[in-house]
Short mmCIF file of C-alpha atoms and ligand atoms in Angstrom, two decimals:
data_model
loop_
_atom_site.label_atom_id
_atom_site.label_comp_id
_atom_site.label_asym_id
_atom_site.label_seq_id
_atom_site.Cartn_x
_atom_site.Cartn_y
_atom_site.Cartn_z
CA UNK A 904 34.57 30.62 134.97
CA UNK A 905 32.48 30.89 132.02
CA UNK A 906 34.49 32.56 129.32
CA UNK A 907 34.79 32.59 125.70
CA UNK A 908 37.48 33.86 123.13
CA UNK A 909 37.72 36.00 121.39
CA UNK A 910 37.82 34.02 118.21
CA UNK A 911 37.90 35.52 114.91
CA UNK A 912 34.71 34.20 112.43
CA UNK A 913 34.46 35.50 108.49
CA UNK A 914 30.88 35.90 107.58
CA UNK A 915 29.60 34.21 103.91
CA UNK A 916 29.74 37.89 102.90
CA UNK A 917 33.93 37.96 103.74
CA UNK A 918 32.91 40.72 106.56
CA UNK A 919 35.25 39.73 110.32
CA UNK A 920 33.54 39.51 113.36
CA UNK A 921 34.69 38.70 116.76
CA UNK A 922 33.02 36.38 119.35
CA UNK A 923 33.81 36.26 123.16
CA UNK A 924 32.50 36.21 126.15
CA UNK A 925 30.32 39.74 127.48
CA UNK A 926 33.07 42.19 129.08
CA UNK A 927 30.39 44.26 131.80
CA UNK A 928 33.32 47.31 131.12
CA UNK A 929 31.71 47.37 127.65
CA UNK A 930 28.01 47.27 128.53
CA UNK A 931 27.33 50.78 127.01
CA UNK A 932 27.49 48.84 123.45
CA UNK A 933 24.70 46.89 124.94
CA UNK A 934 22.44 49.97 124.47
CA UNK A 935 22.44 50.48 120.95
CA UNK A 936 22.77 46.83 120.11
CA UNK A 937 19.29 46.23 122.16
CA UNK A 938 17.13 49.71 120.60
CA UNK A 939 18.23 48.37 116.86
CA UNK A 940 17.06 44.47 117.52
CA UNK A 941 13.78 45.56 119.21
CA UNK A 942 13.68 48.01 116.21
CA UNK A 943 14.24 45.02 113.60
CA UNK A 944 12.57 42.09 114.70
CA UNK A 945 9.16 41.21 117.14
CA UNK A 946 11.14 38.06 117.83
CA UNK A 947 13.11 38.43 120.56
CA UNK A 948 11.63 39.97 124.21
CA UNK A 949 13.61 43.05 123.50
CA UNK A 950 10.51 46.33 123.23
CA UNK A 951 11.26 49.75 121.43
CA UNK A 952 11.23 52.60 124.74
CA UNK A 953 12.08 49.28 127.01
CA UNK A 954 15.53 49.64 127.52
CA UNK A 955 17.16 47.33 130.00
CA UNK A 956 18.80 48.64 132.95
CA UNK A 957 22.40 49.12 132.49
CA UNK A 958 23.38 48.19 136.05
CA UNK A 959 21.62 45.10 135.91
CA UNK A 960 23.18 43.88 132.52
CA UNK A 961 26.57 44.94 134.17
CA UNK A 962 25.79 43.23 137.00
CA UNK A 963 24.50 39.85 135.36
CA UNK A 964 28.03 39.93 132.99
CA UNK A 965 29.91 40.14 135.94
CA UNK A 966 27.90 37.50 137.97
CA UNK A 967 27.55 34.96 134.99
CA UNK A 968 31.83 35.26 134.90
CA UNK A 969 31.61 33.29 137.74
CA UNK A 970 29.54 30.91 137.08
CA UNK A 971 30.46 27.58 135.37
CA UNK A 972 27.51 26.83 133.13
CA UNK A 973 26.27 30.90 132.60
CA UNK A 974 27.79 31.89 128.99
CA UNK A 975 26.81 35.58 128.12
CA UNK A 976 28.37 36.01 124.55
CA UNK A 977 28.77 39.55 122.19
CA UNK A 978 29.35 39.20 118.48
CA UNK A 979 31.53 42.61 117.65
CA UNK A 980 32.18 43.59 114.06
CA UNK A 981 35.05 45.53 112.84
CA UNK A 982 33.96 48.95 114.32
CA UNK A 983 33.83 47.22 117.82
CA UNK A 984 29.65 47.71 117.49
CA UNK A 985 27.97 44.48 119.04
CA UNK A 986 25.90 43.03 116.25
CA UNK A 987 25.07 39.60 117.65
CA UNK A 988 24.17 38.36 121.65
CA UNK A 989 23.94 35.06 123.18
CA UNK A 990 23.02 33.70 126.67
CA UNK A 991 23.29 30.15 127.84
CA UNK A 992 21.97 29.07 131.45
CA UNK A 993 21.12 26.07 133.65
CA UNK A 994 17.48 25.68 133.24
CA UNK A 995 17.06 26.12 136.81
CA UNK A 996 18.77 28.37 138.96
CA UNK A 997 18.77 26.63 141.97
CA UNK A 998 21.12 23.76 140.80
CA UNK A 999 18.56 21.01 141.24
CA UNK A 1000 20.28 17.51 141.16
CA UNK A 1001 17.69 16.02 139.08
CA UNK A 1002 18.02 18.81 136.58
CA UNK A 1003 21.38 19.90 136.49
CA UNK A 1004 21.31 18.28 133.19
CA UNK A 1005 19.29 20.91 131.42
CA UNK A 1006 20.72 24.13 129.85
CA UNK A 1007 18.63 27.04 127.72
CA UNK A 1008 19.86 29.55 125.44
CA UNK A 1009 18.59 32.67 123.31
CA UNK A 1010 20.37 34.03 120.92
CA UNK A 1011 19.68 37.49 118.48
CA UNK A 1012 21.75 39.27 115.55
CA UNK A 1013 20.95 42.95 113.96
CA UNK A 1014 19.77 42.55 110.58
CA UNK A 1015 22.65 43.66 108.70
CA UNK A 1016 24.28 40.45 109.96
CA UNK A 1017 21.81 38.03 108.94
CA UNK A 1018 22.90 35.18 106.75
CA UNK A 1019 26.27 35.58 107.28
CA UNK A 1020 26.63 31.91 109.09
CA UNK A 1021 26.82 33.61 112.59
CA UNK A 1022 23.63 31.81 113.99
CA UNK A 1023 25.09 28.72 113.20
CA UNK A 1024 28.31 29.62 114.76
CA UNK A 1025 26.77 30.95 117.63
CA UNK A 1026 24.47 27.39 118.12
CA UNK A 1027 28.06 25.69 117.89
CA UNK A 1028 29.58 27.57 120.75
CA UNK A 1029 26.61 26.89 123.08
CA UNK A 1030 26.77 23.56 122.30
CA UNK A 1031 30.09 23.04 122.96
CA UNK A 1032 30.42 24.59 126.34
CA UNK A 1033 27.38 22.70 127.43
CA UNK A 1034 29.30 19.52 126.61
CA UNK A 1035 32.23 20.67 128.19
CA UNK A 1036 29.65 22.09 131.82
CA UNK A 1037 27.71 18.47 131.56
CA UNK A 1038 24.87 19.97 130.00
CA UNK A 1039 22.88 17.18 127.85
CA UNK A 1040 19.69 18.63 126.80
CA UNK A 1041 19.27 22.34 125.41
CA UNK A 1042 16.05 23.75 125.05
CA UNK A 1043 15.05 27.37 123.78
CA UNK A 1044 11.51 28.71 122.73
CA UNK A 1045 11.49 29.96 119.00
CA UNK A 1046 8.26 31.99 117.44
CA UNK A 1047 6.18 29.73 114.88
CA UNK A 1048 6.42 32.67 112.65
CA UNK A 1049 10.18 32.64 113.00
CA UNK A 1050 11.36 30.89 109.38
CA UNK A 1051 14.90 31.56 109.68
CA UNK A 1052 15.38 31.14 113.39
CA UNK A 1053 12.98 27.68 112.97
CA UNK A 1054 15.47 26.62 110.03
CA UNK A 1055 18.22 27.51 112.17
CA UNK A 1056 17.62 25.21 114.55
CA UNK A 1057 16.01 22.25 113.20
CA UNK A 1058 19.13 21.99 110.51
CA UNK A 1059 21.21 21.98 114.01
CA UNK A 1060 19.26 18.86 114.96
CA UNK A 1061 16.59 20.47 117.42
CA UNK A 1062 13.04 18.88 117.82
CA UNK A 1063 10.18 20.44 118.09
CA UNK A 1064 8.29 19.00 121.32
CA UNK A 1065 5.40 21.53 121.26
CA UNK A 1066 3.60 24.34 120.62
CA UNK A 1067 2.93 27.27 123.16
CA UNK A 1068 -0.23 28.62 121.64
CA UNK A 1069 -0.99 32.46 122.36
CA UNK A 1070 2.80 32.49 124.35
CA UNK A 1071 2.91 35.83 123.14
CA UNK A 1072 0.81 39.09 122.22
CA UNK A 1073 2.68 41.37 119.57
CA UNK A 1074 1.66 44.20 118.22
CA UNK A 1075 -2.57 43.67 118.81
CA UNK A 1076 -1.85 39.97 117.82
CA UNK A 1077 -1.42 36.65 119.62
CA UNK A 1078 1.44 34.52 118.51
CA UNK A 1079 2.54 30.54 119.12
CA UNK A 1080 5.87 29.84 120.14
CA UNK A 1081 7.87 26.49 119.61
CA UNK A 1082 9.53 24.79 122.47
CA UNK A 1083 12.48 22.95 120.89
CA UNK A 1084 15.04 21.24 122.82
CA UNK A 1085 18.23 18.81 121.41
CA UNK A 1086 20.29 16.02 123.52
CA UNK A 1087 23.97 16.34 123.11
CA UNK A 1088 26.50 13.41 124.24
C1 COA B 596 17.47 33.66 113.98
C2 COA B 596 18.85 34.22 113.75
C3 COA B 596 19.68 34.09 115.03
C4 COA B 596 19.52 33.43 112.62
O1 COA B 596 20.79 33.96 112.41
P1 COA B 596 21.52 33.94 110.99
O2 COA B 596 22.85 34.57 111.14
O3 COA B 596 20.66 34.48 109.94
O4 COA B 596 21.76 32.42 110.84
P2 COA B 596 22.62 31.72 109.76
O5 COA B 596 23.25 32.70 108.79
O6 COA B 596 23.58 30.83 110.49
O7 COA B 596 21.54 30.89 108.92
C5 COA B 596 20.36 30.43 109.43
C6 COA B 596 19.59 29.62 108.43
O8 COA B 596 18.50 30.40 107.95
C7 COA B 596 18.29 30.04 106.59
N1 COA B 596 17.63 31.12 105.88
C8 COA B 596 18.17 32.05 105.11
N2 COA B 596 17.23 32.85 104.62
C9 COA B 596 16.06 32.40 105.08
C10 COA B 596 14.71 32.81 104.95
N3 COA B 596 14.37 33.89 104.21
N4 COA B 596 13.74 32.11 105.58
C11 COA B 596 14.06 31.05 106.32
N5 COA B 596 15.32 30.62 106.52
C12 COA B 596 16.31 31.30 105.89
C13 COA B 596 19.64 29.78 106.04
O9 COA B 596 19.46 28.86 104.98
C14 COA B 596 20.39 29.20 107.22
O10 COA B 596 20.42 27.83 107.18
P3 COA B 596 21.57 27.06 106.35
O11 COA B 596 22.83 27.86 106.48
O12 COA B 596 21.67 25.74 106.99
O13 COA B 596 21.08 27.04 104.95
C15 COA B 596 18.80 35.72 113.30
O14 COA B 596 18.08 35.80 112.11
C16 COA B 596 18.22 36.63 114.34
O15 COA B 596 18.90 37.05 115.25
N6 COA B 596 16.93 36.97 114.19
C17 COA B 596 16.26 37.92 115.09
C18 COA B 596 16.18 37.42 116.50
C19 COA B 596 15.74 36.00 116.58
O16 COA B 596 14.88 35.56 115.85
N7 COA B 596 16.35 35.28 117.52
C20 COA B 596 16.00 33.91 117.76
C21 COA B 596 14.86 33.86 118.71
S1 COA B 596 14.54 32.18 119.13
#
């Protein structure tokens, strides 16, 4: 079972958060959490007036539960409002031997919570359950124009093994996305 906390972290700032594991009885905070980052930031896949479907979140919560290597993780501040999300997942989902080695992750905070360490913590967490599920290489794709999500993970130790020109078209604009990737022993 793929759980997770809670743990307590205190942000740069002195604010508490909690991290665990996504509870589907809680995926109403999803909601909010997904119309303010799509609000915020182009850099995620989340669109203002595209609002996932809340059975399908529930569902994948509840699924991922069950699964060893499938970490869906929920960053809660001291109101209980989710301010930060995480997913980690085999690359594959049909648990191909030869690639059963390979994880990927995404990760995304609201803006107010910026700074405050948590992407770093979050990075640690994912890369210490793929240790622990035999996962040695993590890759993610990260927007060129992404400063502080780029810093974020070349500081962790992630390389940057290409460029995806054009991966995306944002707001009547093309834009190149990093594939990045790290081996952990
Ligand atoms: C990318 C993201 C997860 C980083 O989270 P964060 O909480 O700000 O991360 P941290 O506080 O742990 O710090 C990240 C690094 O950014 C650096 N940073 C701070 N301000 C910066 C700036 N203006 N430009 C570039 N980097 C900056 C910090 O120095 C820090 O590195 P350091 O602590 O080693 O010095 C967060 O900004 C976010 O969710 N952004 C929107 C969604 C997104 O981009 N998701 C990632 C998609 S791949």
């Amino acid at each position: 079972m793929a759980v997770f906390g809670p743990e307590s972290f205190v942000g740069k700032s002195g604010r508490v958060f909690e991290i665990r594991n996504c509870d589907p009885s809680w995926v109403d905070l999803f909601i909010p959490f997904q119309e303010t980052i799509a609000a915020e930031t182009t850099h995620t896949l989340m669109v203002v007036g595209r609002p996932p479907a809340v059975e399908r979140v529930e569902r994948m919560w509840r699924e991922w539960l069950e699964q060893p290597v499938n970490l869906a993780l929920a960053v809660l501040d001291d109101r209980g409002h989710m301010v930060g999300h995480a997913i980690f997942m085999p690359s594959r989902s049909d648990d191909h031997p030869w690639t059963r080695h390979v994880g990927r992750f995404a990760m995304m905070l609201v803006r107010e919570v910026w700074g405050e360490g948590l992407g770093k913590a979050l990075l640690m967490i994912l890369e210490n359950h793929a240790k622990k599920t035999g996962i040695h290489r993590i890759e993610a794709e990260v927007r060129v124009k992404n400063e502080r999500g780029v810093r974020l993970y070349l500081n962790a130790g992630f390389k940057i093994e290409g460029t995806r020109e054009k991966a995306a078209w944002i707001n009547g604009q093309f834009e190149d996305e990093y594939t990045i990737a790290k081996w952990v022993e």
